[in-house]
Amino acid sequence: MKIDLRSDTVTKPSEGMLKAMMNAKVGDDVYKEDETVNELEARVAKLFGKSHAMFFPSGTMANQTAIKLHTNPGDQVICDKYAHIYNYEGGGASFNSGVSCKLIDGERGMFTAKQVEEAINLPDFYHSPLTTLVEIENTTNKGGGACWDFNELKKIKKVCTSNNLGFHLDGARLWNALMVKKETALDYGELFDTISVCFSKGLGCPIGSVLVGDEHLMKNAIRIRKILGGGMRQVGFLAAAGLYALDHNLEALVEDHKKAREIASVLKKTSYVEKVEQVETNIVIFKLNNKYDDQMFLDLLEKKDIHISNMGQRKLRIVTHLDYTSSMHETVLNELNSL
Ligand SMILES: *Cc1c(COP(=O)(O)O)cnc(C)c1O
């Protein structure tokens, strides 16, 4: 039995989800006539207390659209050195928006309001790029699924407001943070100008992200999505998966988190692990001690048909998800214990 813990994107739609998809009422979404897409957008907009939401084929495209909405070519975006928009979107920030990133040296992908203040280029100092956007990620991907402290986010919002900066949240795994911290989507909607959320991660959908924001920013989003090639036709079949996930798969994230914690506690007791990063959600990042080679370790696991990710420098990543069953979990705990 193959056990795939490389990412929470490897899930396949469940029977219930497939049924919902097959029964979706669809139309041409480029004409805004797909009622299932319209329903998902209205529902997510309301969830976050924003006037507008837009369905995207990927989280990358939703983030790239947000960056474009907030900036002009030559501007600078403040984000963490671990940020997905900086590391894993193919250089899209510079390719699509012509902006550079000012990287903050944060902790597990998170930083403070003071660090943001220090990273802002003074607007009158025309030698430097103009800072126009602050971007954060919750939970942090490369930071190991860490959740931000909401009070720090409020302080960063204040810095954004007083410096006239946009505030974008890459919430690919915001659902996980909401479950852990008992926060609401509305809390986040109040703080951020734009938020992207993924349906194809923990929520178990095959495809789909949504970007939310208010009218003044979002009125241009449909054009940018079109330019990026993200105008899709009868895409309600995919939006139906998102609606299904909101109804059925949010609570299951708690189970992913529990399994991740259990994996971490087994890893901590083994001799081959030097350090396990703090586990808050569904991501476990750990470092092998220097007697072990990461590729050798991965090969060993792969022989047992357990697949995890290599992050380089002896750091490895395990991500739990909806298709990772309790019996798979038992196997993994036993194997990690006896390696
Ligand atoms: C997965 C992810 C995205 C979006 O990725 P896509 O593969 O384009 O959907 C964006 N941000 C973070 C932090 C992610 O983990």
Short mmCIF file of C-alpha atoms and ligand atoms in Angstrom, two decimals:
data_model
loop_
_atom_site.label_atom_id
_atom_site.label_comp_id
_atom_site.label_asym_id
_atom_site.label_seq_id
_atom_site.Cartn_x
_atom_site.Cartn_y
_atom_site.Cartn_z
CA MET A 1 0.00 0.00 0.00
CA LYS A 2 1.54 3.28 -1.12
CA ILE A 3 1.66 5.89 1.63
CA ASP A 4 2.19 9.35 0.18
CA LEU A 5 3.10 12.00 2.73
CA ARG A 6 4.93 14.37 0.37
CA SER A 7 2.11 16.92 0.44
CA ASP A 8 -1.56 17.42 1.23
CA THR A 9 -2.08 18.10 -2.49
CA VAL A 10 -1.94 14.37 -3.34
CA THR A 11 -5.51 13.63 -2.21
CA LYS A 12 -8.09 12.37 -4.67
CA PRO A 13 -11.74 13.40 -4.55
CA SER A 14 -13.87 11.13 -2.36
CA GLU A 15 -16.98 9.43 -3.67
CA GLY A 16 -19.22 12.06 -2.09
CA MET A 17 -17.16 14.86 -3.59
CA LEU A 18 -17.15 13.24 -7.03
CA LYS A 19 -20.91 12.89 -6.87
CA ALA A 20 -21.30 16.56 -5.98
CA MET A 21 -19.01 17.46 -8.88
CA MET A 22 -20.92 15.32 -11.38
CA ASN A 23 -24.22 16.84 -10.32
CA ALA A 24 -23.04 20.46 -10.51
CA LYS A 25 -25.07 22.97 -12.48
CA VAL A 26 -22.63 24.70 -14.80
CA GLY A 27 -22.44 27.51 -17.32
CA ASP A 28 -19.77 29.60 -18.99
CA ASP A 29 -17.85 31.22 -16.15
CA VAL A 30 -16.05 33.62 -18.49
CA TYR A 31 -19.53 35.12 -18.95
CA LYS A 32 -20.02 34.77 -15.15
CA GLU A 33 -22.85 32.35 -15.92
CA ASP A 34 -21.70 29.32 -13.98
CA GLU A 35 -24.05 29.19 -11.04
CA THR A 36 -21.91 26.77 -9.03
CA VAL A 37 -18.86 29.02 -9.34
CA ASN A 38 -21.05 32.00 -8.48
CA GLU A 39 -22.32 30.16 -5.41
CA LEU A 40 -18.82 29.25 -4.22
CA GLU A 41 -17.57 32.81 -4.77
CA ALA A 42 -20.56 34.30 -2.91
CA ARG A 43 -20.12 31.85 -0.06
CA VAL A 44 -16.39 32.47 0.38
CA ALA A 45 -16.81 36.25 0.06
CA LYS A 46 -19.43 36.17 2.81
CA LEU A 47 -17.30 33.91 4.98
CA PHE A 48 -14.55 36.56 4.94
CA GLY A 49 -16.88 39.55 5.03
CA LYS A 50 -15.64 40.82 1.66
CA SER A 51 -17.72 42.08 -1.25
CA HIS A 52 -15.90 40.06 -3.93
CA ALA A 53 -14.42 36.59 -4.43
CA MET A 54 -12.98 34.97 -7.51
CA PHE A 55 -12.33 31.33 -8.36
CA PHE A 56 -8.85 30.45 -9.67
CA PRO A 57 -7.29 27.27 -11.06
CA SER A 58 -4.35 27.53 -8.63
CA GLY A 59 -3.20 29.27 -5.50
CA THR A 60 -0.24 30.58 -7.42
CA MET A 61 -2.50 32.38 -9.88
CA ALA A 62 -4.60 33.81 -7.04
CA ASN A 63 -1.48 35.15 -5.28
CA GLN A 64 -0.01 36.48 -8.51
CA THR A 65 -3.24 38.29 -9.25
CA ALA A 66 -3.27 39.80 -5.77
CA ILE A 67 0.31 41.05 -6.17
CA LYS A 68 -0.64 42.64 -9.48
CA LEU A 69 -3.70 44.30 -7.94
CA HIS A 70 -1.63 45.90 -5.19
CA THR A 71 1.49 47.01 -7.08
CA ASN A 72 2.99 48.76 -10.10
CA PRO A 73 6.15 47.63 -11.92
CA GLY A 74 9.25 48.66 -9.96
CA ASP A 75 7.51 48.43 -6.59
CA GLN A 76 8.70 46.29 -3.73
CA VAL A 77 6.82 43.67 -1.73
CA ILE A 78 7.77 42.86 1.84
CA CYS A 79 7.61 39.15 2.69
CA ASP A 80 9.45 36.49 4.65
CA LYS A 81 12.50 34.72 3.19
CA TYR A 82 10.44 31.50 3.32
CA ALA A 83 7.45 33.00 1.43
CA HIS A 84 5.78 30.84 -1.19
CA ILE A 85 5.41 33.88 -3.49
CA TYR A 86 9.19 34.30 -3.37
CA ASN A 87 10.36 30.68 -3.41
CA TYR A 88 7.76 28.58 -5.18
CA GLU A 89 5.87 30.63 -7.74
CA GLY A 90 8.49 30.43 -10.47
CA GLY A 91 9.62 34.04 -10.08
CA GLY A 92 6.09 35.17 -10.92
CA ALA A 93 6.23 38.30 -8.79
CA SER A 94 8.91 39.75 -11.07
CA PHE A 95 7.63 38.06 -14.25
CA ASN A 96 3.99 39.14 -13.91
CA SER A 97 4.14 42.31 -11.83
CA GLY A 98 7.71 43.56 -12.30
CA VAL A 99 8.22 43.85 -8.55
CA SER A 100 11.05 42.84 -6.26
CA CYS A 101 10.77 41.27 -2.83
CA LYS A 102 12.34 42.65 0.34
CA LEU A 103 12.91 39.55 2.41
CA ILE A 104 12.51 39.54 6.16
CA ASP A 105 14.65 37.12 8.13
CA GLY A 106 11.77 35.74 10.20
CA GLU A 107 11.17 32.76 12.47
CA ARG A 108 9.51 29.76 10.79
CA GLY A 109 8.19 32.10 8.10
CA MET A 110 6.81 34.67 10.53
CA PHE A 111 8.03 38.14 11.49
CA THR A 112 7.14 41.13 13.65
CA ALA A 113 5.57 44.53 13.00
CA LYS A 114 8.90 46.10 13.96
CA GLN A 115 10.68 44.10 11.24
CA VAL A 116 8.09 45.31 8.73
CA GLU A 117 8.66 48.92 9.74
CA GLU A 118 12.40 48.49 9.26
CA ALA A 119 11.89 46.94 5.81
CA ILE A 120 9.85 49.82 4.37
CA ASN A 121 11.66 52.12 1.97
CA LEU A 122 10.86 55.76 2.69
CA PRO A 123 8.53 56.90 -0.10
CA ASP A 124 10.39 60.19 -0.64
CA PHE A 125 13.71 58.42 -1.12
CA TYR A 126 13.30 57.93 -4.87
CA HIS A 127 16.54 55.95 -5.22
CA SER A 128 14.90 52.88 -3.70
CA PRO A 129 11.96 50.87 -4.96
CA LEU A 130 8.63 52.02 -3.61
CA THR A 131 7.24 49.67 -0.96
CA THR A 132 3.55 49.05 -1.64
CA LEU A 133 2.61 45.63 -0.27
CA VAL A 134 3.18 43.40 2.75
CA GLU A 135 2.54 39.71 2.19
CA ILE A 136 2.27 37.03 4.85
CA GLU A 137 1.50 33.33 4.79
CA ASN A 138 -0.72 31.49 7.28
CA THR A 139 0.03 28.71 7.92
CA THR A 140 3.61 28.99 6.72
CA ASN A 141 4.56 26.24 4.29
CA LYS A 142 8.36 26.27 4.44
CA GLY A 143 8.04 27.30 8.10
CA GLY A 144 6.47 23.92 8.90
CA GLY A 145 2.77 24.75 9.12
CA ALA A 146 3.30 27.41 11.79
CA CYS A 147 0.38 29.68 12.75
CA TRP A 148 0.74 33.42 13.23
CA ASP A 149 -0.10 35.19 16.47
CA PHE A 150 -3.17 37.25 15.59
CA ASN A 151 -2.06 40.16 17.77
CA GLU A 152 1.15 40.51 15.79
CA LEU A 153 -0.89 40.54 12.58
CA LYS A 154 -2.99 43.38 14.00
CA LYS A 155 0.20 45.33 14.72
CA ILE A 156 1.43 44.70 11.17
CA LYS A 157 -1.92 45.90 9.84
CA LYS A 158 -1.40 49.17 11.74
CA VAL A 159 2.00 49.59 10.11
CA CYS A 160 0.41 48.93 6.71
CA THR A 161 -2.35 51.45 7.30
CA SER A 162 -0.05 54.22 8.47
CA ASN A 163 2.35 53.63 5.54
CA ASN A 164 -0.33 53.19 2.90
CA LEU A 165 0.66 49.59 2.14
CA GLY A 166 -1.57 46.79 0.90
CA PHE A 167 -1.81 43.69 3.08
CA HIS A 168 -2.17 40.31 1.36
CA LEU A 169 -2.57 36.94 3.03
CA ASP A 170 -1.49 33.78 1.25
CA GLY A 171 -3.97 31.55 3.06
CA ALA A 172 -3.35 28.35 1.12
CA ARG A 173 -3.60 26.60 4.49
CA LEU A 174 -5.53 29.24 6.40
CA TRP A 175 -8.23 26.62 7.06
CA ASN A 176 -5.71 24.68 9.15
CA ALA A 177 -4.82 27.78 11.19
CA LEU A 178 -8.50 28.62 11.78
CA MET A 179 -9.13 25.14 13.19
CA VAL A 180 -6.14 25.26 15.53
CA LYS A 181 -6.43 28.83 16.77
CA LYS A 182 -10.21 28.95 16.95
CA GLU A 183 -10.13 32.08 14.81
CA THR A 184 -12.71 32.90 12.16
CA ALA A 185 -12.48 33.79 8.51
CA LEU A 186 -14.19 37.08 9.41
CA ASP A 187 -11.31 37.97 11.76
CA TYR A 188 -8.95 37.64 8.81
CA GLY A 189 -11.25 39.41 6.38
CA GLU A 190 -11.23 42.43 8.66
CA LEU A 191 -7.44 42.59 8.74
CA PHE A 192 -6.37 41.85 5.17
CA ASP A 193 -7.12 43.64 1.90
CA THR A 194 -6.89 40.42 -0.09
CA ILE A 195 -6.77 36.76 0.92
CA SER A 196 -6.16 33.67 -1.19
CA VAL A 197 -7.35 30.29 0.07
CA CYS A 198 -6.73 26.85 -1.44
CA PHE A 199 -9.23 24.04 -1.79
CA SER A 200 -6.70 21.58 -3.17
CA LYS A 201 -4.65 21.25 0.03
CA GLY A 202 -6.14 20.03 3.30
CA LEU A 203 -9.70 20.30 2.04
CA GLY A 204 -9.14 17.49 -0.46
CA CYS A 205 -10.37 19.06 -3.71
CA PRO A 206 -8.69 18.25 -7.03
CA ILE A 207 -8.26 21.90 -8.04
CA GLY A 208 -9.15 25.38 -6.95
CA SER A 209 -8.35 28.53 -5.04
CA VAL A 210 -10.37 31.62 -4.25
CA LEU A 211 -9.16 35.20 -3.87
CA VAL A 212 -11.29 37.57 -1.77
CA GLY A 213 -11.22 41.34 -1.42
CA ASP A 214 -13.38 44.41 -1.66
CA GLU A 215 -14.68 46.03 -4.82
CA HIS A 216 -12.07 48.78 -5.20
CA LEU A 217 -9.27 46.17 -5.44
CA MET A 218 -11.13 43.24 -6.97
CA LYS A 219 -12.77 45.08 -9.85
CA ASN A 220 -9.61 44.50 -11.89
CA ALA A 221 -9.08 40.89 -10.82
CA ILE A 222 -11.15 39.41 -13.64
CA ARG A 223 -8.98 41.12 -16.25
CA ILE A 224 -5.74 39.96 -14.63
CA ARG A 225 -7.05 36.42 -14.32
CA LYS A 226 -7.90 36.56 -18.03
CA ILE A 227 -4.42 37.79 -18.91
CA LEU A 228 -2.86 34.97 -16.89
CA GLY A 229 -4.99 32.47 -18.77
CA GLY A 230 -7.23 31.63 -15.84
CA GLY A 231 -10.60 32.39 -17.41
CA MET A 232 -12.31 29.00 -17.41
CA ARG A 233 -15.61 27.89 -18.90
CA GLN A 234 -17.86 25.21 -17.33
CA VAL A 235 -15.71 25.14 -14.24
CA GLY A 236 -18.58 24.65 -11.81
CA PHE A 237 -17.68 20.96 -11.81
CA LEU A 238 -14.58 21.99 -9.86
CA ALA A 239 -16.23 24.69 -7.77
CA ALA A 240 -18.73 22.04 -6.62
CA ALA A 241 -15.84 20.20 -5.00
CA GLY A 242 -15.04 23.38 -3.05
CA LEU A 243 -18.61 23.73 -1.80
CA TYR A 244 -18.62 20.08 -0.82
CA ALA A 245 -15.32 20.51 1.05
CA LEU A 246 -16.61 23.50 3.05
CA ASP A 247 -19.54 21.35 4.17
CA HIS A 248 -17.68 18.11 4.87
CA ASN A 249 -13.92 18.41 5.17
CA LEU A 250 -13.09 21.29 7.53
CA GLU A 251 -13.44 19.29 10.75
CA ALA A 252 -11.22 16.52 9.35
CA LEU A 253 -8.25 18.90 9.50
CA VAL A 254 -8.19 18.35 13.26
CA GLU A 255 -7.46 14.66 12.59
CA ASP A 256 -4.57 15.57 10.23
CA HIS A 257 -3.11 17.75 12.97
CA LYS A 258 -3.36 14.98 15.55
CA LYS A 259 -1.60 12.52 13.27
CA ALA A 260 1.16 15.05 12.56
CA ARG A 261 1.73 15.55 16.30
CA GLU A 262 1.93 11.79 16.81
CA ILE A 263 4.47 11.41 14.02
CA ALA A 264 6.54 14.21 15.56
CA SER A 265 6.54 12.62 18.98
CA VAL A 266 7.74 9.30 17.52
CA LEU A 267 10.46 11.08 15.53
CA LYS A 268 11.67 12.93 18.63
CA LYS A 269 12.47 9.63 20.34
CA THR A 270 14.50 8.16 17.48
CA SER A 271 18.27 8.18 17.25
CA TYR A 272 18.44 9.35 13.64
CA VAL A 273 16.66 12.67 14.18
CA GLU A 274 18.55 15.71 15.35
CA LYS A 275 15.61 18.09 15.60
CA VAL A 276 11.86 18.13 14.99
CA GLU A 277 10.34 21.54 14.32
CA GLN A 278 7.37 22.49 16.46
CA VAL A 279 4.21 20.96 14.98
CA GLU A 280 1.11 23.14 15.01
CA THR A 281 -0.87 21.83 12.06
CA ASN A 282 -0.39 19.11 9.43
CA ILE A 283 3.26 19.63 8.51
CA VAL A 284 6.21 17.95 10.24
CA ILE A 285 9.69 19.19 9.36
CA PHE A 286 12.60 17.34 10.89
CA LYS A 287 16.35 17.24 10.52
CA LEU A 288 18.42 14.08 10.39
CA ASN A 289 21.52 14.04 12.51
CA ASN A 290 24.75 14.35 10.58
CA LYS A 291 25.49 10.60 10.57
CA TYR A 292 22.69 10.15 8.05
CA ASP A 293 22.37 11.05 4.41
CA ASP A 294 18.94 12.38 3.43
CA GLN A 295 18.74 10.50 0.14
CA MET A 296 19.67 7.24 1.83
CA PHE A 297 16.95 7.83 4.38
CA LEU A 298 14.36 8.60 1.70
CA ASP A 299 15.34 5.45 -0.22
CA LEU A 300 14.93 3.39 2.94
CA LEU A 301 11.42 4.73 3.43
CA GLU A 302 10.57 4.33 -0.24
CA LYS A 303 11.44 0.64 -0.05
CA LYS A 304 8.58 0.46 2.45
CA ASP A 305 6.44 2.48 0.02
CA ILE A 306 6.38 5.52 2.32
CA HIS A 307 7.05 8.75 0.45
CA ILE A 308 8.08 12.06 2.03
CA SER A 309 9.73 15.26 0.80
CA ASN A 310 13.35 16.32 0.87
CA MET A 311 13.85 19.99 1.72
CA GLY A 312 17.65 19.88 1.45
CA GLN A 313 20.40 20.12 4.09
CA ARG A 314 19.14 16.93 5.81
CA LYS A 315 15.73 18.50 6.40
CA LEU A 316 12.74 16.34 5.52
CA ARG A 317 9.03 17.08 5.40
CA ILE A 318 5.96 14.99 6.15
CA VAL A 319 2.47 16.33 5.44
CA THR A 320 -0.66 14.56 6.70
CA HIS A 321 -3.91 14.76 4.75
CA LEU A 322 -7.43 13.50 4.15
CA ASP A 323 -6.35 10.35 2.28
CA TYR A 324 -3.88 9.31 4.98
CA THR A 325 -5.88 6.70 6.85
CA SER A 326 -5.53 5.47 10.42
CA SER A 327 -4.12 2.15 9.26
CA MET A 328 -1.51 3.94 7.12
CA HIS A 329 -0.73 6.03 10.19
CA GLU A 330 -0.15 2.94 12.30
CA THR A 331 2.22 1.56 9.66
CA VAL A 332 4.14 4.84 9.47
CA LEU A 333 4.52 5.15 13.25
CA ASN A 334 5.79 1.57 13.46
CA GLU A 335 8.22 1.98 10.58
CA LEU A 336 9.63 5.26 11.87
CA ASN A 337 10.05 3.66 15.26
CA SER A 338 11.95 0.65 13.93
CA LEU A 339 14.14 2.25 11.23
C1 LIG B 1 0.26 25.34 -2.22
C2 LIG B 1 0.51 26.73 -1.86
C3 LIG B 1 0.12 27.78 -2.71
C4 LIG B 1 -0.54 27.56 -4.04
O1 LIG B 1 0.00 26.57 -4.78
P1 LIG B 1 -0.66 26.01 -6.12
O2 LIG B 1 0.04 24.73 -6.29
O3 LIG B 1 -0.40 27.00 -7.16
O4 LIG B 1 -2.14 25.86 -5.87
C5 LIG B 1 0.35 29.05 -2.28
N1 LIG B 1 0.90 29.31 -1.10
C6 LIG B 1 1.27 28.34 -0.25
C7 LIG B 1 1.85 28.70 1.06
C8 LIG B 1 1.09 27.02 -0.59
O5 LIG B 1 1.46 26.06 0.26
#
